[in-house]
Coordinates of C-alpha atoms in Angstrom, one line a residue:
X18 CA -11.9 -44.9 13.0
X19 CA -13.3 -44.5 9.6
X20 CA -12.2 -41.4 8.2
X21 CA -15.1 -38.7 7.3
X22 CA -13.5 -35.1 5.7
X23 CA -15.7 -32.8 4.1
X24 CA -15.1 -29.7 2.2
X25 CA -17.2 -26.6 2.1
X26 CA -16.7 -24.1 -0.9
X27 CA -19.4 -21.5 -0.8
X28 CA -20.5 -20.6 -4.8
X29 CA -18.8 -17.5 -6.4
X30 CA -18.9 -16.0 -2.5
X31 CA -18.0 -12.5 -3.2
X32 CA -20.4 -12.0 -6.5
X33 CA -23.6 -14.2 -4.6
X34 CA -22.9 -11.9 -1.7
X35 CA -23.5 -8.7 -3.9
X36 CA -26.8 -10.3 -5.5
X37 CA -28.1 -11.0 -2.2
X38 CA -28.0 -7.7 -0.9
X39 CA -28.8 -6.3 -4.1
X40 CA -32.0 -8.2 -6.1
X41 CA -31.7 -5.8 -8.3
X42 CA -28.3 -7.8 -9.3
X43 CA -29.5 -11.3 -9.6
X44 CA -29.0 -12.9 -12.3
X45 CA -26.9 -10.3 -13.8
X46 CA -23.5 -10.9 -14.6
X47 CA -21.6 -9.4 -11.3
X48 CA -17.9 -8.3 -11.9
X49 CA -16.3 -7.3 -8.4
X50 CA -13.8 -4.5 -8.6
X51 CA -13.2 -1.5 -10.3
X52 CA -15.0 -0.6 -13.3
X53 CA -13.3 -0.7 -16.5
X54 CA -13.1 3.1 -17.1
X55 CA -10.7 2.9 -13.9
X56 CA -7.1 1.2 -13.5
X57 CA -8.5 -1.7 -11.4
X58 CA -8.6 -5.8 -11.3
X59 CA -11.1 -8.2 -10.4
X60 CA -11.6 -9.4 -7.1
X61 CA -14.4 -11.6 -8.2
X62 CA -17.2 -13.1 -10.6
X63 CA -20.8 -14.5 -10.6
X64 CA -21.2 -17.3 -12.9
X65 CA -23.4 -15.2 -14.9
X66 CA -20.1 -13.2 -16.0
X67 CA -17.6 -16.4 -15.9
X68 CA -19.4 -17.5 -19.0
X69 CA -17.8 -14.9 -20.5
X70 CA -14.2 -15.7 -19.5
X71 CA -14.0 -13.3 -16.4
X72 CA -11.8 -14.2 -14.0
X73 CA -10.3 -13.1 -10.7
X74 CA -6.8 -10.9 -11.0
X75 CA -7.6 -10.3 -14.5
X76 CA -7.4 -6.3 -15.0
X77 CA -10.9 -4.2 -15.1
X78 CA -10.4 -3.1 -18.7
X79 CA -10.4 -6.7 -20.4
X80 CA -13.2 -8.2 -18.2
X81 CA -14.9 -4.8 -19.8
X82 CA -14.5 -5.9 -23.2
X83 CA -14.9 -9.5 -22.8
X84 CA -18.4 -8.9 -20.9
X85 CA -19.9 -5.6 -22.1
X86 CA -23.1 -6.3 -20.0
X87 CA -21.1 -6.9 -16.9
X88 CA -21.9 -5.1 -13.6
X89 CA -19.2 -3.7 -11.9
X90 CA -19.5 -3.6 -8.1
X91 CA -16.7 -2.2 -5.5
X92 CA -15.8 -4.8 -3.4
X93 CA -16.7 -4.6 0.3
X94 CA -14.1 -6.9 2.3
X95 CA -15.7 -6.2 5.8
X96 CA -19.3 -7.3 4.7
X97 CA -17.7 -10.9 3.3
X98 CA -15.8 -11.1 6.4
X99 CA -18.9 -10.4 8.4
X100 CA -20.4 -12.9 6.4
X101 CA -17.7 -16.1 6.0
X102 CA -17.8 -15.4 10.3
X103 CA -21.3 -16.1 10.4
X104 CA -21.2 -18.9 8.2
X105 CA -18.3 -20.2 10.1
X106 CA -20.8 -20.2 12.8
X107 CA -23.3 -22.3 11.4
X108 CA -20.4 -25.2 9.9
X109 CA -18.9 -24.9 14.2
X110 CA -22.8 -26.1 14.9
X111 CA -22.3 -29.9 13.2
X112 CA -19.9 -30.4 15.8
X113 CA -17.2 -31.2 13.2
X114 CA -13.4 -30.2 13.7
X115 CA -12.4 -26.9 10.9
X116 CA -9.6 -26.4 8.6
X117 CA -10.7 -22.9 7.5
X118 CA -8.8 -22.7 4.3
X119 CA -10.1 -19.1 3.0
X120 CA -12.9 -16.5 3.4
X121 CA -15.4 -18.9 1.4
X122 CA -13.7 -22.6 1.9
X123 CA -13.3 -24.9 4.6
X124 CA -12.8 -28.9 5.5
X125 CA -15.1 -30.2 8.4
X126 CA -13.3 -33.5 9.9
X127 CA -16.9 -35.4 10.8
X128 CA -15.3 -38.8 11.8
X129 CA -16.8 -38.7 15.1
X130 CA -20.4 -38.2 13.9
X131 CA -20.3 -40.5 11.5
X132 CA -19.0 -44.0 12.2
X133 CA -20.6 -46.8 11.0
X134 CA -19.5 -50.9 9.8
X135 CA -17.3 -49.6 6.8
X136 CA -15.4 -46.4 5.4
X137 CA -18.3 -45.9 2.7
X138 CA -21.2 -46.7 5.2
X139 CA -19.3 -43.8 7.3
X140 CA -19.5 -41.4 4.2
X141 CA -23.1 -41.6 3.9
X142 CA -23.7 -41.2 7.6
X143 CA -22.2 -37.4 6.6
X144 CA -24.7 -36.9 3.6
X145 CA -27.6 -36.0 5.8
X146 CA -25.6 -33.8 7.7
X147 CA -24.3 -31.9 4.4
X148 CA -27.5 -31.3 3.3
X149 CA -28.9 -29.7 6.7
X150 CA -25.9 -27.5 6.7
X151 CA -26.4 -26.2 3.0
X152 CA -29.7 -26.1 3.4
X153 CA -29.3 -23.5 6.8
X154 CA -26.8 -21.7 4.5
X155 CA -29.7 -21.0 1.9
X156 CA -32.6 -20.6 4.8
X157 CA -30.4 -18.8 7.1
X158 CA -28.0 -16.3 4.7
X159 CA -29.5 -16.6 1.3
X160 CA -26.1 -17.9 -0.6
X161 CA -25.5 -21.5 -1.4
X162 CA -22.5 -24.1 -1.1
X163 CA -21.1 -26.9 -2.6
X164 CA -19.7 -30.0 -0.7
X165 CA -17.8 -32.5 -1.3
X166 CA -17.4 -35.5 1.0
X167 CA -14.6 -38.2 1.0
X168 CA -12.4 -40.0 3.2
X169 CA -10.0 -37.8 3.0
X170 CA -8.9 -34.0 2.0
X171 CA -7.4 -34.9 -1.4
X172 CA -11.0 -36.7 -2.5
X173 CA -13.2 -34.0 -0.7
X174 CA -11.5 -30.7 -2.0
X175 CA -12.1 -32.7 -6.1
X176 CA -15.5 -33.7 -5.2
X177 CA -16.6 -30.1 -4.2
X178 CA -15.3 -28.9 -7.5
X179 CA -17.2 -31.8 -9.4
X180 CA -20.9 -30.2 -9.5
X181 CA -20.9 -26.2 -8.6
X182 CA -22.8 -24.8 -8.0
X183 CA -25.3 -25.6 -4.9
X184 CA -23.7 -29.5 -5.9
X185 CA -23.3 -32.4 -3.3
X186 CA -20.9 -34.9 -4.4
X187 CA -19.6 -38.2 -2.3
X188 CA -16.4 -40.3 -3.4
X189 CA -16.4 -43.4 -1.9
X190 CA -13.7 -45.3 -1.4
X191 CA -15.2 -48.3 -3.4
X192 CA -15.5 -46.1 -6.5
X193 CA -12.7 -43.5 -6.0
X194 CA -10.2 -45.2 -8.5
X195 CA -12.6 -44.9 -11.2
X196 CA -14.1 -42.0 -10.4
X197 CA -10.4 -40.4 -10.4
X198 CA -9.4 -41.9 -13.6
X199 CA -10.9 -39.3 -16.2
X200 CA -10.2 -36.4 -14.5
X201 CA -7.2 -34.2 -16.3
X202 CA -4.0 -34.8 -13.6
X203 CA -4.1 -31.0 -12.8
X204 CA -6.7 -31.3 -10.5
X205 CA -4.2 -33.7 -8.3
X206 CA -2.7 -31.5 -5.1
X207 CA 0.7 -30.4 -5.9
X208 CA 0.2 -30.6 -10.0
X209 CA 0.8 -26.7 -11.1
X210 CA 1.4 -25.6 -14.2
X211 CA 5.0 -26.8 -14.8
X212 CA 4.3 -30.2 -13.5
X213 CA 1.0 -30.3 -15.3
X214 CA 3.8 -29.7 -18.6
X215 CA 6.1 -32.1 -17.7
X216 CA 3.3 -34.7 -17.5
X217 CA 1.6 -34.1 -20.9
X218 CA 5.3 -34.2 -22.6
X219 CA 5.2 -37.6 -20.9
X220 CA 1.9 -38.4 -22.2
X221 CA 0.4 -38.3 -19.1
X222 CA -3.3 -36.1 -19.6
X223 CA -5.7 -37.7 -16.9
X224 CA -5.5 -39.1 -13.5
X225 CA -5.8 -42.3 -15.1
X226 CA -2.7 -42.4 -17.2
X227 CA -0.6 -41.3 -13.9
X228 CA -2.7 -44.7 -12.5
X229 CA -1.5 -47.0 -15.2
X230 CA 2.0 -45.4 -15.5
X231 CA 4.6 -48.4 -15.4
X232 CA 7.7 -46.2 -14.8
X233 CA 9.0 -44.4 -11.9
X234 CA 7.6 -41.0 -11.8
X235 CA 10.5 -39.5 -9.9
X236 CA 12.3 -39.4 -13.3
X237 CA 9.7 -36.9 -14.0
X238 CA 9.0 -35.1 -11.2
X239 CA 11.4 -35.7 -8.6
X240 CA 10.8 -37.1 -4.6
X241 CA 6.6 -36.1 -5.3
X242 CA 6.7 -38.9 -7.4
X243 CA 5.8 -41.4 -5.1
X244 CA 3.2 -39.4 -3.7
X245 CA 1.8 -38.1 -6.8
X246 CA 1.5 -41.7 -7.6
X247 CA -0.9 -42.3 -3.9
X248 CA -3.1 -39.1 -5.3
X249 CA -3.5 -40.6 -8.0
X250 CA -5.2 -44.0 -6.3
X251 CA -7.3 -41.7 -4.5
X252 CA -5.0 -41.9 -1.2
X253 CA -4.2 -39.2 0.8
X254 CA -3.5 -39.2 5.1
X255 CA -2.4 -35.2 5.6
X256 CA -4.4 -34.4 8.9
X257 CA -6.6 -31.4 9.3
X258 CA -3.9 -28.2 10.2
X259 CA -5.6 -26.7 13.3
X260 CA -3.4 -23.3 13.6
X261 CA 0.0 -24.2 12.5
X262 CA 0.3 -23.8 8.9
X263 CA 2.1 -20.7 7.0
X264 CA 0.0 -17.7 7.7
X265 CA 1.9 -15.4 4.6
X266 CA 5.1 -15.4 2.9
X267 CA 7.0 -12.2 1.5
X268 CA 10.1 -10.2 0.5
X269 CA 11.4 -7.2 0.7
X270 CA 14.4 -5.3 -0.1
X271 CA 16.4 -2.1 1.1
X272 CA 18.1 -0.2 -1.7
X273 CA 21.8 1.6 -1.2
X274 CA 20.3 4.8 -2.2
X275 CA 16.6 5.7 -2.1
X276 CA 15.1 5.4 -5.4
X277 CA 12.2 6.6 -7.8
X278 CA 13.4 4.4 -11.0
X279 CA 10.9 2.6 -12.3
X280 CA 13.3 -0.1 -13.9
X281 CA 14.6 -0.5 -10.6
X282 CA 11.2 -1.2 -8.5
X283 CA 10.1 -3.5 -11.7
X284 CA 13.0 -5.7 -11.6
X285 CA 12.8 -5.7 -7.8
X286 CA 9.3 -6.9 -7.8
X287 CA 10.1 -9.1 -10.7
X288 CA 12.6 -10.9 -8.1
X289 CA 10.3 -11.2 -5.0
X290 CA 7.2 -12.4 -7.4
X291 CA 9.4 -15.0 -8.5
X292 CA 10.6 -15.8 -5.0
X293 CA 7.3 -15.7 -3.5
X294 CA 6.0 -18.1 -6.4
X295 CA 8.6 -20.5 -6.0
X296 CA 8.0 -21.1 -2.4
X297 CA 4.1 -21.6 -2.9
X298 CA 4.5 -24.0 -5.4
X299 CA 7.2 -26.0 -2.9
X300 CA 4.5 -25.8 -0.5
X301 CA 1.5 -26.8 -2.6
X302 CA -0.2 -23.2 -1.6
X303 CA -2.2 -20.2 -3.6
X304 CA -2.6 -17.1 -2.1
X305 CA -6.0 -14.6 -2.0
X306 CA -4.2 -11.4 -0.9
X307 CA -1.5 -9.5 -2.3
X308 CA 0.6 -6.8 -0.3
X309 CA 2.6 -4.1 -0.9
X310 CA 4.9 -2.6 1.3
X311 CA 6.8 0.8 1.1
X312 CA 9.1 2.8 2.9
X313 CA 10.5 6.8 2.2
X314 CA 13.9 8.2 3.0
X315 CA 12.3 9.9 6.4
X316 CA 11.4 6.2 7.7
X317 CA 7.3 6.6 7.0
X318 CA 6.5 3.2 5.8
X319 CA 3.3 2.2 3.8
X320 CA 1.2 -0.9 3.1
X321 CA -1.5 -1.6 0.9
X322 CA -3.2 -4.7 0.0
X323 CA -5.6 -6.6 -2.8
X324 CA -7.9 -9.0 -2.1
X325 CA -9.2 -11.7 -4.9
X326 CA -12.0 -14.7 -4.3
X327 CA -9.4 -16.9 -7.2
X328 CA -5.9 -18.0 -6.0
X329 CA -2.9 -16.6 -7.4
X330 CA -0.1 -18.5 -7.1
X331 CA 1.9 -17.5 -10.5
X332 CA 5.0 -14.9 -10.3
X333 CA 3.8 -13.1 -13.1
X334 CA 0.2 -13.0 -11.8
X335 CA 1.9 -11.2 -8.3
X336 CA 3.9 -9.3 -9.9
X337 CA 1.4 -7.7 -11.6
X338 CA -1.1 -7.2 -9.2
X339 CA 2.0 -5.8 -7.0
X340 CA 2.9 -3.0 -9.8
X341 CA -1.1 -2.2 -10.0
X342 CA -1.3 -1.7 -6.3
X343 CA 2.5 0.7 -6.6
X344 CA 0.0 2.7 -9.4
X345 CA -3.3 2.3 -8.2
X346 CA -2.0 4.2 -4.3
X347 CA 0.8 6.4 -6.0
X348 CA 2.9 4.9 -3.4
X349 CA 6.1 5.8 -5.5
X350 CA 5.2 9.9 -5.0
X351 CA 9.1 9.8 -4.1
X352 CA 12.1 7.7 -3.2
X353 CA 11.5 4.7 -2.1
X354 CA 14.1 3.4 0.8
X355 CA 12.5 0.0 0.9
X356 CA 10.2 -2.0 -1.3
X357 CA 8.2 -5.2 -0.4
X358 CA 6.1 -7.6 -1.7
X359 CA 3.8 -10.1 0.6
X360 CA 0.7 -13.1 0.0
X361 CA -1.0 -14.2 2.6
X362 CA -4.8 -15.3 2.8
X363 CA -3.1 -19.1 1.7
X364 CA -4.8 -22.3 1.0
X365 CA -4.4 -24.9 -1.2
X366 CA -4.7 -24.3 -5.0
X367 CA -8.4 -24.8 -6.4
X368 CA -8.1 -27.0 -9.4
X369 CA -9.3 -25.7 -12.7
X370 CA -12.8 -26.6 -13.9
X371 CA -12.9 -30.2 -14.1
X372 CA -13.7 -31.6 -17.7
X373 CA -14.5 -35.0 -18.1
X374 CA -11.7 -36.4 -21.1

C-alpha cells in the first residue's frame, strides 16, 4: 500500500480564533496574553503582530514595545479547546486514521482512501480531499488551515510549513529530493539548536549539503547520523502513534527543610528546566504547556499551569516561564516543602520559518 500522510496545522489558531469572535479584531495585530502593563507572556500571535517579531513565551512587556499597535487579548483555553474538538470532528469525517499532535495540529493517515497505480498518483488522490476539508474548516468554523501532504510524516509536517497561511502543499516522492535540498537543515526532525550548530561548524547550512555529505555523520552527531542522513533523502517510516506516546515529562524535588530562598527555588528550577530539556530534545519533542507544582510545610500542594500555541523546548525558555508562573500566582507566600516543574501538551518541534537559501 502506497503511503498517504497528511498534516493539518490550523493558521495562528489561538489569535484567528480571537478575530473570529471578535470582527472588531480582524486584521489587527492580535497578541494573546497579558497586556504589557501586567507581568505576563504570550500565549499567542496573529500574523498581523508576527511581522513585528512577536512571538509565543516571549514576556508581555517586550511584545509591548516591539508592537505598540498590538492588541492584547486574555487567552481563553476552554473556547480553543471547544473549538480544536470540533474541528477534530470534521478531520474524523474523511475517514482518515489521527495523530493529534496539539490543540491546532494533527496527521491524517489517508492510505486507504487514496490508492492508486503509484506513490505520487496516491498523493494526488488526497488533494481533493484536503481541499474539501479546509474548505468545511472556513464554511463551517470561519478559521483556516494549512496542509501538507506527503508519503510520509517527515515530508507532510515540512510541506505544511512551506506556504502558511490557508497554503496546500504536496511533496511527491519524484520531486522530494530536490525539493528538500534548499531548505536550511533545521527544519529536519531531530535538528535543534545544538545540532543545527554542530552542522553549520561543519559547513553543513541546507538539507542539501547533509545530501551531498561524503563523510559519516556520526562523527558529528553521533547514532542519528544515519538517520539524519534518510531525512535528509526525504525518507522517513515512523508510524502514526495512536495513544502510546509520552503524554508529559517533569521534576520535582523535596527540600530538607522548607524553604522561602529565592536562590534556592531558582537553582532548583534551573536543574529541572535543564533536565526536562534534555530529555525532549532525546525524544525529538516540544512542549505547549508548562507546570508548576508546589507544596507547604502543612502538606497543601498547588499547581498552576501556562499554556502557549509555539513550542518550547529550550531550558532557559521553561525555566523562565516556570519562575513567571512562581510570580505571577505568589505561590512562594511561604515555605515551600516541595517544588516542581512539568511540560506536557508534547508534539514534535515545528521548524522555524522556512527560507529558501
Amino acid at each position: 500500500m502506497h503511503r498517504v500522510i497528511a498534516h493539518l496545522d490550523m493558521d495562528a489558531f489561538f489569535a484567528s480564533v480571537e478575530q473570529r469572535d471578535n470582527p472588531a479584531l480582524r486584521g489587527r495585530p492580535v497578541i494573546v496574553g497579558a497586556p504589557p502593563t501586567q507581568r505576563g507572556v504570550v500565549a499567542a500571535a496573529s500574523y498581523e503582530a508576527r511581522k513585528f517579531g512577536v512571538r509565543s513565551a516571549m514576556p508581555s512587556v517586550t511584545a509591548g514595545r516591539l508592537c505598540p499597535q498590538g492588541v492584547f487579548v486574555r487567552p481563553r483555553m476552554d473556547r480553543y479547546k471547544e473549538e480544536s474538538d470540533l474541528i477534530r470532528q470534521l478531520m474524523a469525517e474523511t475517514g482518515a486514521v489521527i495523530e493529534p499532535m496539539s490543540i491546532d495540529e494533527a496527521y491524517l493517515d489517508l492510505s486507504a482512501r487514496c490508492q492508486a497505480e503509484d506513490a505520487d498518483a496516491s498523493l494526488l488522490l488526497c488533494v481533493p480531499i484536503a481541499r474539501q476539508l479546509k474548505e468545511r474548516i472556513r464554511s463551517e468554523r470561519s478559521l483556516t488551515a494549512t496542509i501538507g501532504i506527503a508519503a510520509n510524516k517527515l515530508l507532510a509536517k515540512i510541506a505544511s510549513d512551506f506556504e502558511k497561511p490557508d497554503g496546500l502543499t504536496v511533496v511527491s516522492e519524484r520531486d522530494k529530493v530536490q525539493f528538500l535540498r534548499p531548505l536550511p537543515a533545521r527544519v529536519l526532525y531531530g535538528v535543534g539548536q545544538v545540532t543545527e550548530q554542530v552542522l553549520l561548524g561543519a559547513g553543513i547550512r541546507t538539507v542539501g549539503d547533509l545530501q551531498d555529505y561524503s563523510g559519516d555523520l556520526r562523527a558529528l552527531v553521533g547514532s542519528f547520523g544515519p538517520r539524519l542522513k534518510q531525512f535528509a533523502l526525504g525518507e522517513d517510516d515512523r508510524p502514526l502513534e495512536l495513544g502510546d506516546e509520552v503524554k508529559s515529562i517533569s521534576g520535582e524535588d523535596t527540600f530538607l527543610h522548607d524553604t522561602e530562598d529565592r536562590s534556592v527555588l531558582r537553582a532548583c528550577l534551573r536543574e529541572q528546566a535543564a533536565e526536562i530539556a534534555g530529555k525532549l530534545k532525546r525524544r525529538h519533542l516540544a512542549a505547549h504547556t508548562i507546570q508548576i507544582k508546589v507544596r507547604y510545610g502543612d502538606f497543601t500542594t498547588l499547581t498552576r499551569q501556562l499554556t502557549v500555541e509555539e513550542p518550547i523546548i529550550e531550558a532557559k525558555d521553561i525555566y523562565r516561564l516556570g519562575c513567571y508562573l512562581l510570580a505571577r500566582k505568589r505561590l512562594v507566600s511561604r515555605p515551600l516543602r516541595l517544588l516542581g516543574l512539568g511540560v506536557s501538551n508534547l508534539r514534535e518541534p515545528t521548524a522555524q520559518q522556512l527560507i529558501l537559501l
